[in-house]
């Protein structure tokens, strides 16, 4: 995906910025780095095959629904959440995190989970 290098560059820039702020020596503006990760994030949206404003707003609404959606919050939805998580077809970010945590906890043996719990307590 084209987002991976953009987020990697953004993370490296943020690390540089935080470290430079701790040091009173100053920092470089790195305008080209900022333009690069912003371009990697924005251009696929603006230069899509059908770049109409109503489609861009529809994409933004769907993205917002994915981020803030609460699909899979009921206890009865847990088996369905796990199956969708294994297929990679989750409906929201919450459901993605829940499926990941439930699958990682359900794959461990009970003795290992007990030992981990006792170590944390």
PDB file of C-alpha atoms in Angstrom:
ATOM      1  CA  UNK A   1       0.000   0.000   0.000  1.00  0.00           C
ATOM      2  CA  UNK A   2       1.135   3.552  -0.626  1.00  0.00           C
ATOM      3  CA  UNK A   3       0.179   4.575   2.905  1.00  0.00           C
ATOM      4  CA  UNK A   4       2.910   2.483   4.540  1.00  0.00           C
ATOM      5  CA  UNK A   5       5.863   4.641   3.374  1.00  0.00           C
ATOM      6  CA  UNK A   6       3.881   7.786   4.148  1.00  0.00           C
ATOM      7  CA  UNK A   7       3.212   6.749   7.732  1.00  0.00           C
ATOM      8  CA  UNK A   8       6.783   5.520   8.142  1.00  0.00           C
ATOM      9  CA  UNK A   9       8.109   8.882   6.966  1.00  0.00           C
ATOM     10  CA  UNK A  10       5.612  10.694   9.198  1.00  0.00           C
ATOM     11  CA  UNK A  11       6.679   8.600  12.204  1.00  0.00           C
ATOM     12  CA  UNK A  12      10.359   9.255  11.528  1.00  0.00           C
ATOM     13  CA  UNK A  13       9.665  12.986  11.180  1.00  0.00           C
ATOM     14  CA  UNK A  14       7.729  13.024  14.463  1.00  0.00           C
ATOM     15  CA  UNK A  15      10.559  11.193  16.217  1.00  0.00           C
ATOM     16  CA  UNK A  16      13.035  13.716  14.829  1.00  0.00           C
ATOM     17  CA  UNK A  17      10.800  16.604  15.882  1.00  0.00           C
ATOM     18  CA  UNK A  18      10.366  15.307  19.453  1.00  0.00           C
ATOM     19  CA  UNK A  19      14.091  14.627  19.854  1.00  0.00           C
ATOM     20  CA  UNK A  20      14.965  18.035  18.423  1.00  0.00           C
ATOM     21  CA  UNK A  21      12.542  19.768  20.800  1.00  0.00           C
ATOM     22  CA  UNK A  22      14.225  18.089  23.784  1.00  0.00           C
ATOM     23  CA  UNK A  23      17.576  19.388  22.631  1.00  0.00           C
ATOM     24  CA  UNK A  24      17.849  23.175  22.741  1.00  0.00           C
ATOM     25  CA  UNK A  25      20.179  23.241  19.706  1.00  0.00           C
ATOM     26  CA  UNK A  26      17.390  23.782  17.155  1.00  0.00           C
ATOM     27  CA  UNK A  27      16.054  21.730  14.275  1.00  0.00           C
ATOM     28  CA  UNK A  28      15.850  21.793  10.494  1.00  0.00           C
ATOM     29  CA  UNK A  29      12.436  22.582   8.962  1.00  0.00           C
ATOM     30  CA  UNK A  30      12.495  19.581   6.561  1.00  0.00           C
ATOM     31  CA  UNK A  31       9.860  21.047   4.272  1.00  0.00           C
ATOM     32  CA  UNK A  32      10.422  18.436   1.568  1.00  0.00           C
ATOM     33  CA  UNK A  33       9.874  15.607   4.032  1.00  0.00           C
ATOM     34  CA  UNK A  34       6.575  17.119   5.170  1.00  0.00           C
ATOM     35  CA  UNK A  35       5.489  17.682   1.553  1.00  0.00           C
ATOM     36  CA  UNK A  36       6.422  14.074   0.723  1.00  0.00           C
ATOM     37  CA  UNK A  37       4.329  12.379   3.399  1.00  0.00           C
ATOM     38  CA  UNK A  38       1.427  14.779   2.857  1.00  0.00           C
ATOM     39  CA  UNK A  39       1.514  14.082  -0.880  1.00  0.00           C
ATOM     40  CA  UNK A  40       1.575  10.332  -0.272  1.00  0.00           C
ATOM     41  CA  UNK A  41      -1.497  10.671   1.919  1.00  0.00           C
ATOM     42  CA  UNK A  42      -3.529  13.177  -0.113  1.00  0.00           C
ATOM     43  CA  UNK A  43      -2.842  12.515  -3.791  1.00  0.00           C
ATOM     44  CA  UNK A  44      -4.551   9.093  -4.017  1.00  0.00           C
ATOM     45  CA  UNK A  45      -7.729  10.746  -2.796  1.00  0.00           C
ATOM     46  CA  UNK A  46      -7.531  13.812  -5.026  1.00  0.00           C
ATOM     47  CA  UNK A  47      -6.352  12.044  -8.168  1.00  0.00           C
ATOM     48  CA  UNK A  48      -8.612   9.011  -7.988  1.00  0.00           C
ATOM     49  CA  UNK A  49     -10.152   7.753 -11.267  1.00  0.00           C
ATOM     50  CA  UNK A  50     -13.362   9.634 -10.487  1.00  0.00           C
ATOM     51  CA  UNK A  51     -12.233  12.796  -8.641  1.00  0.00           C
ATOM     52  CA  UNK A  52     -15.600  14.335  -7.871  1.00  0.00           C
ATOM     53  CA  UNK A  53     -16.266  16.235  -4.675  1.00  0.00           C
ATOM     54  CA  UNK A  54     -19.303  14.153  -3.781  1.00  0.00           C
ATOM     55  CA  UNK A  55     -17.197  10.960  -4.074  1.00  0.00           C
ATOM     56  CA  UNK A  56     -14.429  12.482  -1.967  1.00  0.00           C
ATOM     57  CA  UNK A  57     -16.979  13.432   0.718  1.00  0.00           C
ATOM     58  CA  UNK A  58     -18.492   9.937   0.509  1.00  0.00           C
ATOM     59  CA  UNK A  59     -15.025   8.414   1.039  1.00  0.00           C
ATOM     60  CA  UNK A  60     -14.459  10.699   4.021  1.00  0.00           C
ATOM     61  CA  UNK A  61     -17.837   9.728   5.537  1.00  0.00           C
ATOM     62  CA  UNK A  62     -17.074   6.018   5.077  1.00  0.00           C
ATOM     63  CA  UNK A  63     -13.618   6.474   6.590  1.00  0.00           C
ATOM     64  CA  UNK A  64     -15.141   8.318   9.554  1.00  0.00           C
ATOM     65  CA  UNK A  65     -17.694   5.526   9.935  1.00  0.00           C
ATOM     66  CA  UNK A  66     -14.905   2.948   9.970  1.00  0.00           C
ATOM     67  CA  UNK A  67     -12.929   4.844  12.605  1.00  0.00           C
ATOM     68  CA  UNK A  68     -15.823   5.784  14.900  1.00  0.00           C
ATOM     69  CA  UNK A  69     -18.121   2.830  14.183  1.00  0.00           C
ATOM     70  CA  UNK A  70     -19.083   0.534  17.006  1.00  0.00           C
ATOM     71  CA  UNK A  71     -19.851  -2.627  15.072  1.00  0.00           C
ATOM     72  CA  UNK A  72     -19.405  -5.826  17.048  1.00  0.00           C
ATOM     73  CA  UNK A  73     -19.958  -4.430  20.546  1.00  0.00           C
ATOM     74  CA  UNK A  74     -22.633  -6.922  21.561  1.00  0.00           C
ATOM     75  CA  UNK A  75     -21.636 -10.167  23.243  1.00  0.00           C
ATOM     76  CA  UNK A  76     -23.646 -12.151  20.706  1.00  0.00           C
ATOM     77  CA  UNK A  77     -21.503 -10.703  17.890  1.00  0.00           C
ATOM     78  CA  UNK A  78     -18.203 -12.142  19.181  1.00  0.00           C
ATOM     79  CA  UNK A  79     -18.137 -15.327  17.028  1.00  0.00           C
ATOM     80  CA  UNK A  80     -18.952 -13.244  13.952  1.00  0.00           C
ATOM     81  CA  UNK A  81     -16.265 -10.696  14.896  1.00  0.00           C
ATOM     82  CA  UNK A  82     -13.680 -13.469  15.194  1.00  0.00           C
ATOM     83  CA  UNK A  83     -14.588 -14.962  11.820  1.00  0.00           C
ATOM     84  CA  UNK A  84     -14.500 -11.559  10.103  1.00  0.00           C
ATOM     85  CA  UNK A  85     -11.195 -10.767  11.814  1.00  0.00           C
ATOM     86  CA  UNK A  86      -9.613 -13.958  10.455  1.00  0.00           C
ATOM     87  CA  UNK A  87     -10.878 -13.128   6.955  1.00  0.00           C
ATOM     88  CA  UNK A  88      -9.769  -9.478   7.215  1.00  0.00           C
ATOM     89  CA  UNK A  89     -13.244  -8.102   6.508  1.00  0.00           C
ATOM     90  CA  UNK A  90     -13.895  -6.133   9.692  1.00  0.00           C
ATOM     91  CA  UNK A  91     -16.510  -3.373   9.707  1.00  0.00           C
ATOM     92  CA  UNK A  92     -14.837  -0.900  12.070  1.00  0.00           C
ATOM     93  CA  UNK A  93     -11.556  -0.118  13.770  1.00  0.00           C
ATOM     94  CA  UNK A  94     -13.017  -1.238  17.102  1.00  0.00           C
ATOM     95  CA  UNK A  95     -13.960  -4.582  15.587  1.00  0.00           C
ATOM     96  CA  UNK A  96     -10.466  -4.942  14.113  1.00  0.00           C
ATOM     97  CA  UNK A  97      -8.801  -4.410  17.493  1.00  0.00           C
ATOM     98  CA  UNK A  98     -11.298  -6.629  19.291  1.00  0.00           C
ATOM     99  CA  UNK A  99     -10.812  -9.466  16.801  1.00  0.00           C
ATOM    100  CA  UNK A 100      -7.039  -9.174  17.100  1.00  0.00           C
ATOM    101  CA  UNK A 101      -7.081  -9.244  20.908  1.00  0.00           C
ATOM    102  CA  UNK A 102      -9.615 -12.071  21.147  1.00  0.00           C
ATOM    103  CA  UNK A 103      -7.759 -14.217  18.641  1.00  0.00           C
ATOM    104  CA  UNK A 104      -4.402 -13.650  20.343  1.00  0.00           C
ATOM    105  CA  UNK A 105      -5.836 -14.527  23.768  1.00  0.00           C
ATOM    106  CA  UNK A 106      -7.774 -17.537  22.532  1.00  0.00           C
ATOM    107  CA  UNK A 107      -4.721 -19.050  20.817  1.00  0.00           C
ATOM    108  CA  UNK A 108      -2.702 -19.320  24.064  1.00  0.00           C
ATOM    109  CA  UNK A 109      -2.983 -22.259  26.422  1.00  0.00           C
ATOM    110  CA  UNK A 110      -4.806 -21.801  29.709  1.00  0.00           C
ATOM    111  CA  UNK A 111      -1.666 -22.452  31.773  1.00  0.00           C
ATOM    112  CA  UNK A 112       0.242 -19.757  29.891  1.00  0.00           C
ATOM    113  CA  UNK A 113      -2.585 -17.269  30.389  1.00  0.00           C
ATOM    114  CA  UNK A 114      -2.693 -18.081  34.109  1.00  0.00           C
ATOM    115  CA  UNK A 115       1.069 -17.601  34.490  1.00  0.00           C
ATOM    116  CA  UNK A 116       0.917 -14.265  32.648  1.00  0.00           C
ATOM    117  CA  UNK A 117      -1.964 -13.131  34.830  1.00  0.00           C
ATOM    118  CA  UNK A 118      -0.157 -14.077  38.044  1.00  0.00           C
ATOM    119  CA  UNK A 119       3.017 -12.298  36.935  1.00  0.00           C
ATOM    120  CA  UNK A 120       1.082  -9.080  36.268  1.00  0.00           C
ATOM    121  CA  UNK A 121      -0.719  -9.211  39.612  1.00  0.00           C
TER     122      UNK A 121
END
